[in-house]
PDB file of C-alpha atoms in Angstrom:
ATOM      1  CA  MET M   1    -161.733  50.591 117.295  1.00  0.00           C
ATOM      2  CA  VAL M   2    -158.984  53.120 118.087  1.00  0.00           C
ATOM      3  CA  THR M   3    -160.060  56.566 119.259  1.00  0.00           C
ATOM      4  CA  LEU M   4    -157.620  59.312 118.340  1.00  0.00           C
ATOM      5  CA  GLN M   5    -156.967  61.931 121.000  1.00  0.00           C
ATOM      6  CA  PRO M   6    -157.530  65.519 119.833  1.00  0.00           C
ATOM      7  CA  ILE M   7    -154.364  67.250 118.682  1.00  0.00           C
ATOM      8  CA  PRO M   8    -153.521  70.520 120.522  1.00  0.00           C
ATOM      9  CA  HIS M   9    -154.310  73.379 118.160  1.00  0.00           C
ATOM     10  CA  LEU M  10    -155.357  76.978 117.672  1.00  0.00           C
ATOM     11  CA  ILE M  11    -158.493  78.113 115.878  1.00  0.00           C
ATOM     12  CA  LEU M  12    -157.933  81.349 113.956  1.00  0.00           C
ATOM     13  CA  HIS M  13    -161.096  83.401 113.509  1.00  0.00           C
ATOM     14  CA  SER M  14    -161.407  85.588 110.424  1.00  0.00           C
ATOM     15  CA  ASP M  15    -164.188  87.306 108.521  1.00  0.00           C
ATOM     16  CA  LEU M  16    -164.179  84.506 105.948  1.00  0.00           C
ATOM     17  CA  ASN M  17    -163.677  81.295 107.895  1.00  0.00           C
ATOM     18  CA  ARG M  18    -162.177  79.474 110.863  1.00  0.00           C
ATOM     19  CA  GLN M  19    -158.673  78.100 110.287  1.00  0.00           C
ATOM     20  CA  ARG M  20    -157.211  75.256 112.365  1.00  0.00           C
ATOM     21  CA  LEU M  21    -153.528  75.659 113.280  1.00  0.00           C
ATOM     22  CA  PRO M  22    -152.124  72.362 114.697  1.00  0.00           C
ATOM     23  CA  LEU M  23    -149.491  72.644 117.425  1.00  0.00           C
ATOM     24  CA  VAL M  24    -147.361  69.788 116.137  1.00  0.00           C
ATOM     25  CA  GLY M  25    -143.798  68.934 115.169  1.00  0.00           C
ATOM     26  CA  ASN M  26    -142.156  71.414 117.509  1.00  0.00           C
ATOM     27  CA  SER M  27    -142.198  72.717 121.071  1.00  0.00           C
ATOM     28  CA  CYS M  28    -142.110  76.399 120.134  1.00  0.00           C
ATOM     29  CA  TRP M  29    -144.366  78.308 117.730  1.00  0.00           C
ATOM     30  CA  THR M  30    -144.079  82.010 116.894  1.00  0.00           C
ATOM     31  CA  ILE M  31    -146.878  84.323 115.759  1.00  0.00           C
ATOM     32  CA  GLY M  32    -146.546  87.602 113.849  1.00  0.00           C
ATOM     33  CA  ARG M  33    -146.639  89.417 110.497  1.00  0.00           C
ATOM     34  CA  SER M  34    -143.096  88.455 109.464  1.00  0.00           C
ATOM     35  CA  GLU M  35    -142.697  85.519 107.079  1.00  0.00           C
ATOM     36  CA  ASP M  36    -140.218  83.815 109.411  1.00  0.00           C
ATOM     37  CA  ASN M  37    -142.951  83.042 111.981  1.00  0.00           C
ATOM     38  CA  THR M  38    -144.556  79.634 112.415  1.00  0.00           C
ATOM     39  CA  PHE M  39    -147.980  81.232 112.028  1.00  0.00           C
ATOM     40  CA  VAL M  40    -147.993  84.307 109.801  1.00  0.00           C
ATOM     41  CA  ILE M  41    -150.998  86.589 110.363  1.00  0.00           C
ATOM     42  CA  GLY M  42    -151.593  89.547 108.062  1.00  0.00           C
ATOM     43  CA  ASP M  43    -153.064  91.893 110.655  1.00  0.00           C
ATOM     44  CA  ARG M  44    -151.493  95.377 110.560  1.00  0.00           C
ATOM     45  CA  TRP M  45    -152.069  95.716 114.300  1.00  0.00           C
ATOM     46  CA  ILE M  46    -149.863  92.682 114.937  1.00  0.00           C
ATOM     47  CA  SER M  47    -146.098  93.154 115.348  1.00  0.00           C
ATOM     48  CA  ARG M  48    -143.613  91.460 113.005  1.00  0.00           C
ATOM     49  CA  ASN M  49    -142.653  89.097 115.849  1.00  0.00           C
ATOM     50  CA  HIS M  50    -145.588  89.347 118.202  1.00  0.00           C
ATOM     51  CA  ALA M  51    -145.826  86.326 120.514  1.00  0.00           C
ATOM     52  CA  MET M  52    -144.704  82.768 121.080  1.00  0.00           C
ATOM     53  CA  LEU M  53    -146.200  79.530 122.368  1.00  0.00           C
ATOM     54  CA  GLN M  54    -143.822  77.236 124.299  1.00  0.00           C
ATOM     55  CA  TRP M  55    -144.580  73.619 125.201  1.00  0.00           C
ATOM     56  CA  MET M  56    -143.042  72.267 128.418  1.00  0.00           C
ATOM     57  CA  GLU M  57    -142.228  68.654 129.336  1.00  0.00           C
ATOM     58  CA  THR M  58    -144.942  68.871 132.013  1.00  0.00           C
ATOM     59  CA  GLY M  59    -147.501  69.104 129.213  1.00  0.00           C
ATOM     60  CA  GLU M  60    -148.208  72.785 129.835  1.00  0.00           C
ATOM     61  CA  TYR M  61    -148.268  75.428 127.107  1.00  0.00           C
ATOM     62  CA  TYR M  62    -146.917  78.904 127.871  1.00  0.00           C
ATOM     63  CA  LEU M  63    -147.842  82.061 125.983  1.00  0.00           C
ATOM     64  CA  ILE M  64    -145.090  84.694 125.825  1.00  0.00           C
ATOM     65  CA  ASP M  65    -145.486  88.200 124.414  1.00  0.00           C
ATOM     66  CA  LEU M  66    -142.370  89.220 122.478  1.00  0.00           C
ATOM     67  CA  GLY M  67    -142.500  92.941 123.200  1.00  0.00           C
ATOM     68  CA  SER M  68    -145.374  93.606 120.808  1.00  0.00           C
ATOM     69  CA  ARG M  69    -146.549  97.190 120.387  1.00  0.00           C
ATOM     70  CA  ASN M  70    -150.254  96.489 120.909  1.00  0.00           C
ATOM     71  CA  GLY M  71    -149.981  93.694 123.427  1.00  0.00           C
ATOM     72  CA  THR M  72    -151.065  90.076 123.812  1.00  0.00           C
ATOM     73  CA  PHE M  73    -154.295  89.230 125.633  1.00  0.00           C
ATOM     74  CA  VAL M  74    -155.703  86.067 127.187  1.00  0.00           C
ATOM     75  CA  ASN M  75    -159.454  86.123 127.798  1.00  0.00           C
ATOM     76  CA  GLY M  76    -159.388  89.903 127.493  1.00  0.00           C
ATOM     77  CA  ARG M  77    -156.532  90.457 129.950  1.00  0.00           C
ATOM     78  CA  ARG M  78    -153.136  91.685 128.794  1.00  0.00           C
ATOM     79  CA  VAL M  79    -150.308  89.321 129.712  1.00  0.00           C
ATOM     80  CA  SER M  80    -147.177  90.889 131.159  1.00  0.00           C
ATOM     81  CA  ILE M  81    -145.223  87.707 131.885  1.00  0.00           C
ATOM     82  CA  PRO M  82    -145.344  84.191 130.396  1.00  0.00           C
ATOM     83  CA  VAL M  83    -148.684  82.599 131.314  1.00  0.00           C
ATOM     84  CA  THR M  84    -149.909  79.005 131.303  1.00  0.00           C
ATOM     85  CA  LEU M  85    -152.762  78.442 128.858  1.00  0.00           C
ATOM     86  CA  GLN M  86    -155.912  76.508 129.689  1.00  0.00           C
ATOM     87  CA  ASN M  87    -158.111  74.605 127.266  1.00  0.00           C
ATOM     88  CA  GLY M  88    -160.565  77.027 125.639  1.00  0.00           C
ATOM     89  CA  ASP M  89    -158.623  80.237 126.319  1.00  0.00           C
ATOM     90  CA  ARG M  90    -159.283  83.080 123.861  1.00  0.00           C
ATOM     91  CA  LEU M  91    -156.051  84.718 122.626  1.00  0.00           C
ATOM     92  CA  THR M  92    -156.025  88.184 121.080  1.00  0.00           C
ATOM     93  CA  PHE M  93    -153.208  89.643 118.977  1.00  0.00           C
ATOM     94  CA  GLY M  94    -153.998  93.049 117.484  1.00  0.00           C
ATOM     95  CA  GLN M  95    -157.462  92.654 115.986  1.00  0.00           C
ATOM     96  CA  THR M  96    -157.071  88.900 115.513  1.00  0.00           C
ATOM     97  CA  GLU M  97    -158.607  86.310 117.834  1.00  0.00           C
ATOM     98  CA  LEU M  98    -157.614  82.673 118.251  1.00  0.00           C
ATOM     99  CA  ASP M  99    -158.890  79.930 120.538  1.00  0.00           C
ATOM    100  CA  PHE M 100    -156.455  77.540 122.231  1.00  0.00           C
ATOM    101  CA  PHE M 101    -157.499  73.898 122.515  1.00  0.00           C
ATOM    102  CA  CYS M 102    -155.625  71.246 124.486  1.00  0.00           C
ATOM    103  CA  PRO M 103    -158.107  68.897 126.220  1.00  0.00           C
ATOM    104  CA  MET M 104    -155.469  67.534 128.587  1.00  0.00           C
ATOM    105  CA  ASN M 105    -151.855  68.174 129.523  1.00  0.00           C
ATOM    106  CA  ARG M 106    -149.998  65.991 127.057  1.00  0.00           C
ATOM    107  CA  PRO M 107    -146.718  65.898 125.153  1.00  0.00           C
ATOM    108  CA  ALA M 108    -146.490  68.023 122.039  1.00  0.00           C
ATOM    109  CA  PRO M 109    -147.453  65.532 119.299  1.00  0.00           C
ATOM    110  CA  SER M 110    -144.882  64.636 116.679  1.00  0.00           C
ATOM    111  CA  SER M 111    -147.531  64.425 113.980  1.00  0.00           C
ATOM    112  CA  ASP M 112    -151.036  65.599 113.212  1.00  0.00           C
ATOM    113  CA  LEU M 113    -152.758  62.275 112.754  1.00  0.00           C
ATOM    114  CA  ASP M 114    -155.695  63.714 110.814  1.00  0.00           C
ATOM    115  CA  SER M 115    -153.656  65.976 108.527  1.00  0.00           C
ATOM    116  CA  LYS M 116    -152.384  64.604 105.209  1.00  0.00           C
ATOM    117  CA  ASP M 117    -150.043  67.545 104.768  1.00  0.00           C
ATOM    118  CA  PHE M 118    -147.903  66.803 107.826  1.00  0.00           C
ATOM    119  CA  THR M 119    -144.866  64.561 107.505  1.00  0.00           C
ATOM    120  CA  ALA M 120    -143.625  63.196 110.819  1.00  0.00           C
ATOM    121  CA  THR M 121    -140.008  62.634 111.748  1.00  0.00           C
ATOM    122  CA  ALA M 122    -139.278  59.934 114.277  1.00  0.00           C
ATOM    123  CA  ALA M 123    -137.825  61.091 117.568  1.00  0.00           C
ATOM    124  CA  LEU M 124    -134.082  60.668 117.832  1.00  0.00           C
ATOM    125  CA  SER M 125    -132.139  60.824 121.082  1.00  0.00           C
ATOM    126  CA  VAL M 126    -128.375  60.658 121.296  1.00  0.00           C
ATOM    127  CA  ARG M 127    -125.921  61.026 124.143  1.00  0.00           C
ATOM    128  CA  CYS M 128    -123.520  63.867 123.459  1.00  0.00           C
ATOM    129  CA  LEU M 129    -121.398  66.509 125.108  1.00  0.00           C
ATOM    130  CA  ILE M 130    -123.238  69.785 125.640  1.00  0.00           C
ATOM    131  CA  SER M 131    -122.916  73.091 127.442  1.00  0.00           C
ATOM    132  CA  VAL M 132    -126.067  74.461 129.059  1.00  0.00           C
ATOM    133  CA  LEU M 133    -126.544  78.140 129.872  1.00  0.00           C
ATOM    134  CA  VAL M 134    -129.324  79.316 132.197  1.00  0.00           C
ATOM    135  CA  VAL M 135    -129.933  83.062 132.554  1.00  0.00           C
ATOM    136  CA  ASP M 136    -132.413  84.462 135.078  1.00  0.00           C
ATOM    137  CA  ILE M 137    -133.676  88.002 135.740  1.00  0.00           C
ATOM    138  CA  ARG M 138    -132.928  89.101 139.287  1.00  0.00           C
ATOM    139  CA  ASP M 139    -135.668  90.545 141.582  1.00  0.00           C
ATOM    140  CA  PHE M 140    -138.334  89.928 138.963  1.00  0.00           C
ATOM    141  CA  THR M 141    -141.113  89.497 141.533  1.00  0.00           C
ATOM    142  CA  ILE M 142    -140.308  92.917 143.010  1.00  0.00           C
ATOM    143  CA  LEU M 143    -140.338  94.378 139.510  1.00  0.00           C
ATOM    144  CA  THR M 144    -143.820  93.008 138.780  1.00  0.00           C
ATOM    145  CA  ARG M 145    -145.159  94.794 141.860  1.00  0.00           C
ATOM    146  CA  GLN M 146    -143.631  98.169 141.022  1.00  0.00           C
ATOM    147  CA  LEU M 147    -144.047  98.401 137.254  1.00  0.00           C
ATOM    148  CA  ASP M 148    -147.129  99.187 135.185  1.00  0.00           C
ATOM    149  CA  GLU M 149    -148.457  95.996 133.586  1.00  0.00           C
ATOM    150  CA  SER M 150    -148.247  97.269 130.006  1.00  0.00           C
ATOM    151  CA  ILE M 151    -144.652  98.442 130.425  1.00  0.00           C
ATOM    152  CA  LEU M 152    -143.710  95.177 132.138  1.00  0.00           C
ATOM    153  CA  SER M 153    -145.225  93.175 129.281  1.00  0.00           C
ATOM    154  CA  GLU M 154    -143.341  95.141 126.623  1.00  0.00           C
ATOM    155  CA  MET M 155    -140.077  95.037 128.570  1.00  0.00           C
ATOM    156  CA  ILE M 156    -140.057  91.304 129.300  1.00  0.00           C
ATOM    157  CA  GLY M 157    -141.132  90.525 125.742  1.00  0.00           C
ATOM    158  CA  THR M 158    -138.256  92.620 124.418  1.00  0.00           C
ATOM    159  CA  TRP M 159    -135.868  90.800 126.763  1.00  0.00           C
ATOM    160  CA  PHE M 160    -137.032  87.364 125.582  1.00  0.00           C
ATOM    161  CA  ARG M 161    -136.798  88.346 121.914  1.00  0.00           C
ATOM    162  CA  GLN M 162    -133.358  89.933 122.161  1.00  0.00           C
ATOM    163  CA  ALA M 163    -132.064  87.083 124.343  1.00  0.00           C
ATOM    164  CA  GLY M 164    -133.085  84.644 121.615  1.00  0.00           C
ATOM    165  CA  GLU M 165    -131.349  86.730 118.954  1.00  0.00           C
ATOM    166  CA  ILE M 166    -128.119  86.918 120.980  1.00  0.00           C
ATOM    167  CA  ILE M 167    -128.074  83.211 121.720  1.00  0.00           C
ATOM    168  CA  ARG M 168    -128.611  82.355 118.045  1.00  0.00           C
ATOM    169  CA  GLU M 169    -125.842  84.790 117.072  1.00  0.00           C
ATOM    170  CA  TYR M 170    -123.389  82.853 119.215  1.00  0.00           C
ATOM    171  CA  GLY M 171    -124.237  79.428 117.865  1.00  0.00           C
ATOM    172  CA  SER M 172    -126.929  78.067 120.143  1.00  0.00           C
ATOM    173  CA  TRP M 173    -130.704  77.972 120.404  1.00  0.00           C
ATOM    174  CA  VAL M 174    -133.161  78.801 123.190  1.00  0.00           C
ATOM    175  CA  ASP M 175    -134.349  75.450 124.473  1.00  0.00           C
ATOM    176  CA  LYS M 176    -136.792  76.920 126.978  1.00  0.00           C
ATOM    177  CA  TYR M 177    -138.343  80.206 128.032  1.00  0.00           C
ATOM    178  CA  ILE M 178    -139.304  79.740 131.673  1.00  0.00           C
ATOM    179  CA  GLY M 179    -141.046  82.572 133.509  1.00  0.00           C
ATOM    180  CA  ASP M 180    -138.214  85.084 133.823  1.00  0.00           C
ATOM    181  CA  ALA M 181    -135.404  82.841 132.548  1.00  0.00           C
ATOM    182  CA  VAL M 182    -134.037  81.270 129.377  1.00  0.00           C
ATOM    183  CA  MET M 183    -132.084  78.076 128.836  1.00  0.00           C
ATOM    184  CA  ALA M 184    -129.709  77.652 125.879  1.00  0.00           C
ATOM    185  CA  VAL M 185    -127.743  74.617 124.724  1.00  0.00           C
ATOM    186  CA  TRP M 186    -124.501  74.283 122.749  1.00  0.00           C
ATOM    187  CA  THR M 187    -123.732  70.818 121.362  1.00  0.00           C
ATOM    188  CA  HIS M 188    -120.096  69.780 120.989  1.00  0.00           C
ATOM    189  CA  GLY M 189    -118.457  67.145 118.831  1.00  0.00           C
ATOM    190  CA  ALA M 190    -116.622  64.013 119.894  1.00  0.00           C
ATOM    191  CA  HIS M 191    -113.414  66.067 119.980  1.00  0.00           C
ATOM    192  CA  GLY M 192    -114.657  67.990 123.026  1.00  0.00           C
ATOM    193  CA  VAL M 193    -115.207  71.707 123.478  1.00  0.00           C
ATOM    194  CA  GLU M 194    -113.274  73.768 120.940  1.00  0.00           C
ATOM    195  CA  ARG M 195    -111.668  77.108 121.775  1.00  0.00           C
ATOM    196  CA  ASP M 196    -114.157  79.066 119.665  1.00  0.00           C
ATOM    197  CA  GLU M 197    -117.088  77.265 121.293  1.00  0.00           C
ATOM    198  CA  SER M 198    -115.859  78.206 124.763  1.00  0.00           C
ATOM    199  CA  LEU M 199    -115.418  81.771 123.613  1.00  0.00           C
ATOM    200  CA  ARG M 200    -118.891  82.017 122.090  1.00  0.00           C
ATOM    201  CA  ILE M 201    -120.484  80.955 125.366  1.00  0.00           C
ATOM    202  CA  CYS M 202    -118.575  83.697 127.202  1.00  0.00           C
ATOM    203  CA  GLN M 203    -119.503  86.243 124.542  1.00  0.00           C
ATOM    204  CA  ALA M 204    -123.160  85.253 124.726  1.00  0.00           C
ATOM    205  CA  ILE M 205    -123.214  85.726 128.502  1.00  0.00           C
ATOM    206  CA  ASN M 206    -121.526  89.116 128.156  1.00  0.00           C
ATOM    207  CA  ALA M 207    -123.935  90.254 125.421  1.00  0.00           C
ATOM    208  CA  LEU M 208    -126.961  89.129 127.448  1.00  0.00           C
ATOM    209  CA  HIS M 209    -125.731  91.170 130.405  1.00  0.00           C
ATOM    210  CA  LYS M 210    -125.229  94.308 128.298  1.00  0.00           C
ATOM    211  CA  MET M 211    -128.612  93.936 126.590  1.00  0.00           C
ATOM    212  CA  THR M 212    -130.331  93.557 129.956  1.00  0.00           C
ATOM    213  CA  SER M 213    -128.556  96.608 131.386  1.00  0.00           C
ATOM    214  CA  ASP M 214    -129.689  98.699 128.403  1.00  0.00           C
ATOM    215  CA  LEU M 215    -133.348  98.047 129.239  1.00  0.00           C
ATOM    216  CA  TYR M 216    -133.065 100.585 132.074  1.00  0.00           C
ATOM    217  CA  ARG M 217    -132.260 103.200 129.449  1.00  0.00           C
ATOM    218  CA  ASP M 218    -135.092 102.156 127.151  1.00  0.00           C
ATOM    219  CA  TYR M 219    -137.923 101.705 129.682  1.00  0.00           C
ATOM    220  CA  PRO M 220    -139.066 103.692 132.763  1.00  0.00           C
ATOM    221  CA  LEU M 221    -137.983 100.991 135.215  1.00  0.00           C
ATOM    222  CA  PRO M 222    -137.825 101.499 138.995  1.00  0.00           C
ATOM    223  CA  PHE M 223    -134.283 100.081 139.122  1.00  0.00           C
ATOM    224  CA  PRO M 224    -131.679  98.645 136.714  1.00  0.00           C
ATOM    225  CA  ILE M 225    -132.401  95.065 135.638  1.00  0.00           C
ATOM    226  CA  ARG M 226    -129.765  92.466 136.475  1.00  0.00           C
ATOM    227  CA  ILE M 227    -129.315  88.833 135.502  1.00  0.00           C
ATOM    228  CA  GLY M 228    -127.465  85.845 136.873  1.00  0.00           C
ATOM    229  CA  ALA M 229    -125.972  83.072 134.725  1.00  0.00           C
ATOM    230  CA  GLY M 230    -125.120  79.425 135.321  1.00  0.00           C
ATOM    231  CA  VAL M 231    -123.281  77.352 132.726  1.00  0.00           C
ATOM    232  CA  ASN M 232    -122.450  73.670 132.887  1.00  0.00           C
ATOM    233  CA  THR M 233    -120.811  71.194 130.518  1.00  0.00           C
ATOM    234  CA  GLY M 234    -121.282  67.436 130.423  1.00  0.00           C
ATOM    235  CA  PHE M 235    -122.990  64.563 128.668  1.00  0.00           C
ATOM    236  CA  ALA M 236    -126.758  64.517 128.225  1.00  0.00           C
ATOM    237  CA  MET M 237    -129.459  62.991 126.069  1.00  0.00           C
ATOM    238  CA  VAL M 238    -130.304  65.356 123.243  1.00  0.00           C
ATOM    239  CA  GLY M 239    -133.462  64.630 121.276  1.00  0.00           C
ATOM    240  CA  ASN M 240    -134.664  65.781 117.878  1.00  0.00           C
ATOM    241  CA  THR M 241    -138.458  65.692 117.808  1.00  0.00           C
ATOM    242  CA  GLY M 242    -138.885  68.095 114.921  1.00  0.00           C
ATOM    243  CA  SER M 243    -139.948  67.651 111.345  1.00  0.00           C
ATOM    244  CA  GLY M 244    -139.371  69.214 107.973  1.00  0.00           C
ATOM    245  CA  ASP M 245    -137.398  72.442 108.152  1.00  0.00           C
ATOM    246  CA  ARG M 246    -138.227  73.107 111.814  1.00  0.00           C
ATOM    247  CA  PRO M 247    -136.147  70.677 113.901  1.00  0.00           C
ATOM    248  CA  ASP M 248    -136.741  70.868 117.624  1.00  0.00           C
ATOM    249  CA  TYR M 249    -133.929  69.849 119.949  1.00  0.00           C
ATOM    250  CA  THR M 250    -134.060  69.469 123.693  1.00  0.00           C
ATOM    251  CA  ALA M 251    -131.624  68.184 126.302  1.00  0.00           C
ATOM    252  CA  LEU M 252    -132.297  66.146 129.425  1.00  0.00           C
ATOM    253  CA  GLY M 253    -130.177  64.934 132.311  1.00  0.00           C
ATOM    254  CA  ASP M 254    -128.039  65.921 135.255  1.00  0.00           C
ATOM    255  CA  THR M 255    -125.953  68.338 133.164  1.00  0.00           C
ATOM    256  CA  VAL M 256    -129.091  70.412 132.553  1.00  0.00           C
ATOM    257  CA  ASN M 257    -130.270  70.245 136.178  1.00  0.00           C
ATOM    258  CA  ALA M 258    -126.872  71.343 137.463  1.00  0.00           C
ATOM    259  CA  ALA M 259    -126.880  74.408 135.193  1.00  0.00           C
ATOM    260  CA  PHE M 260    -130.107  75.600 136.818  1.00  0.00           C
ATOM    261  CA  ARG M 261    -128.679  74.952 140.285  1.00  0.00           C
ATOM    262  CA  LEU M 262    -125.464  76.822 139.427  1.00  0.00           C
ATOM    263  CA  GLU M 263    -127.456  79.869 138.341  1.00  0.00           C
ATOM    264  CA  THR M 264    -129.239  79.813 141.703  1.00  0.00           C
ATOM    265  CA  ALA M 265    -125.864  79.473 143.462  1.00  0.00           C
ATOM    266  CA  THR M 266    -124.732  82.864 142.119  1.00  0.00           C
ATOM    267  CA  LYS M 267    -127.076  84.431 144.690  1.00  0.00           C
ATOM    268  CA  GLN M 268    -125.333  82.532 147.508  1.00  0.00           C
ATOM    269  CA  ILE M 269    -121.889  83.455 146.246  1.00  0.00           C
ATOM    270  CA  GLY M 270    -122.757  87.092 145.535  1.00  0.00           C
ATOM    271  CA  LEU M 271    -121.351  87.035 141.993  1.00  0.00           C
ATOM    272  CA  ASP M 272    -122.928  87.074 138.527  1.00  0.00           C
ATOM    273  CA  ILE M 273    -121.708  83.938 136.741  1.00  0.00           C
ATOM    274  CA  ALA M 274    -121.148  80.399 138.028  1.00  0.00           C
ATOM    275  CA  MET M 275    -119.410  77.807 135.849  1.00  0.00           C
ATOM    276  CA  GLY M 276    -119.329  74.098 136.422  1.00  0.00           C
ATOM    277  CA  GLU M 277    -115.935  72.480 136.902  1.00  0.00           C
ATOM    278  CA  THR M 278    -115.923  70.883 133.435  1.00  0.00           C
ATOM    279  CA  THR M 279    -116.880  74.137 131.691  1.00  0.00           C
ATOM    280  CA  TYR M 280    -114.087  75.954 133.501  1.00  0.00           C
ATOM    281  CA  ARG M 281    -111.503  73.282 132.658  1.00  0.00           C
ATOM    282  CA  HIS M 282    -112.306  73.431 128.952  1.00  0.00           C
ATOM    283  CA  LEU M 283    -112.072  77.230 128.886  1.00  0.00           C
ATOM    284  CA  ALA M 284    -108.828  77.270 130.892  1.00  0.00           C
ATOM    285  CA  SER M 285    -107.274  74.625 128.628  1.00  0.00           C
ATOM    286  CA  HIS M 286    -107.636  77.019 125.693  1.00  0.00           C
ATOM    287  CA  VAL M 287    -106.634  80.335 127.274  1.00  0.00           C
ATOM    288  CA  GLY M 288    -104.615  79.423 130.351  1.00  0.00           C
ATOM    289  CA  GLU M 289    -105.377  80.014 134.013  1.00  0.00           C
ATOM    290  CA  LEU M 290    -108.333  82.371 134.580  1.00  0.00           C
ATOM    291  CA  ALA M 291    -107.262  84.439 137.545  1.00  0.00           C
ATOM    292  CA  PHE M 292    -110.493  86.424 137.726  1.00  0.00           C
ATOM    293  CA  PHE M 293    -112.544  83.284 138.455  1.00  0.00           C
ATOM    294  CA  GLU M 294    -112.756  82.281 142.105  1.00  0.00           C
ATOM    295  CA  ARG M 295    -113.302  78.669 143.095  1.00  0.00           C
ATOM    296  CA  TYR M 296    -116.111  77.782 145.492  1.00  0.00           C
ATOM    297  CA  ASN M 297    -117.746  74.656 146.837  1.00  0.00           C
ATOM    298  CA  VAL M 298    -121.493  75.231 146.829  1.00  0.00           C
ATOM    299  CA  ASP M 299    -124.391  73.215 148.171  1.00  0.00           C
ATOM    300  CA  LEU M 300    -126.724  72.601 145.251  1.00  0.00           C
ATOM    301  CA  LYS M 301    -130.283  71.495 145.911  1.00  0.00           C
ATOM    302  CA  GLY M 302    -130.670  67.760 145.326  1.00  0.00           C
ATOM    303  CA  TYR M 303    -126.931  67.012 145.539  1.00  0.00           C
ATOM    304  CA  ASP M 304    -125.490  65.103 148.508  1.00  0.00           C
ATOM    305  CA  THR M 305    -122.030  66.676 148.486  1.00  0.00           C
ATOM    306  CA  PRO M 306    -120.757  70.225 147.826  1.00  0.00           C
ATOM    307  CA  THR M 307    -120.216  70.958 144.139  1.00  0.00           C
ATOM    308  CA  PRO M 308    -117.116  72.826 142.928  1.00  0.00           C
ATOM    309  CA  THR M 309    -117.822  75.895 140.813  1.00  0.00           C
ATOM    310  CA  HIS M 310    -115.887  78.858 139.452  1.00  0.00           C
ATOM    311  CA  ALA M 311    -117.570  82.259 139.678  1.00  0.00           C
ATOM    312  CA  CYS M 312    -116.918  85.815 138.554  1.00  0.00           C
ATOM    313  CA  SER M 313    -118.614  89.176 137.921  1.00  0.00           C
ATOM    314  CA  PHE M 314    -119.761  90.509 134.556  1.00  0.00           C
ATOM    315  CA  ALA M 315    -117.128  93.252 134.827  1.00  0.00           C
ATOM    316  CA  ASP M 316    -114.390  90.625 135.134  1.00  0.00           C
ATOM    317  CA  LEU M 317    -115.736  88.692 132.155  1.00  0.00           C
ATOM    318  CA  ASP M 318    -115.909  91.837 130.034  1.00  0.00           C
ATOM    319  CA  ARG M 319    -112.286  92.769 130.830  1.00  0.00           C
ATOM    320  CA  PHE M 320    -111.195  89.212 130.056  1.00  0.00           C
ATOM    321  CA  LEU M 321    -112.856  89.259 126.620  1.00  0.00           C
ATOM    322  CA  LYS M 322    -111.537  92.681 125.702  1.00  0.00           C
ATOM    323  CA  SER M 323    -107.974  91.892 126.687  1.00  0.00           C
ATOM    324  CA  ASN M 324    -107.723  88.419 125.204  1.00  0.00           C
ATOM    325  CA  PHE M 325    -110.033  88.214 122.236  1.00  0.00           C
ATOM    326  CA  ASP M 326    -110.047  91.550 120.427  1.00  0.00           C
ATOM    327  CA  THR M 327    -110.236  89.762 117.079  1.00  0.00           C
ATOM    328  CA  PHE M 328    -113.519  88.148 118.067  1.00  0.00           C
ATOM    329  CA  TYR M 329    -114.988  91.089 119.980  1.00  0.00           C
TER     330      TYR M 329
END
């Protein structure tokens, strides 16, 4: 006799009944009043795009408030940064309550085995050329100590939501929301990285910087918010574990790891953006030598030898885009 493990799910409480919402077929689920959410809840106290659940490869589930007006609460406490959920946690959005159930840390299931309405799609992994962008908020720990919890929650939720919108605008998707960082992936064809693809990555980085800077104008922050960015290009395994009209892609491998390490290296270098050697070569092949990038050899954690990188400031990148790509700007 085969015993089926419980599927991770939410239980939505309402005046009429209890509704089971399986966490299947994806690694990211959004909650809100808008019809484009994974789970649409008709509570007028809930924002159009209120919150998001993110599954991680470790088996953990993160809850992220997306800058909602009335806040997101876990066991009665408002969350101001992404938090790890525990089995049995009570989630509150507006006047709506849900219970989170995940008996053990486990991969996000590709199908709901006891639901007849769910059609599974087999996992597919292919090796392809990708560019990975990692963007991280600087001095976030200091910010959490100096900022009121409700303002912090609204601000970081707004940053996550707008970062996702920008990344989608420039042809990618947010693969992960991690604490105070996001990871985005561009997939390239067999022909390599096209000129427009290189440009869109640069434009996305520039737009993310400007959006982050504007938060100081919109919120009573103790200091202007800054970000750092690492971008790397190379081959990786990209998997499609989605189903139906909600495909879910993720990338694994050294190309991804190096992008995270390059973002960290910007702090050593004292600049804003660090590009891997391959990313830089593709961009330079389309537009010529990039004088505003400086070449460095950096010691990346986990790597035996220094890694070449090309780094610049956001001001340099902005001038480069304005002077060379007015038609795209």
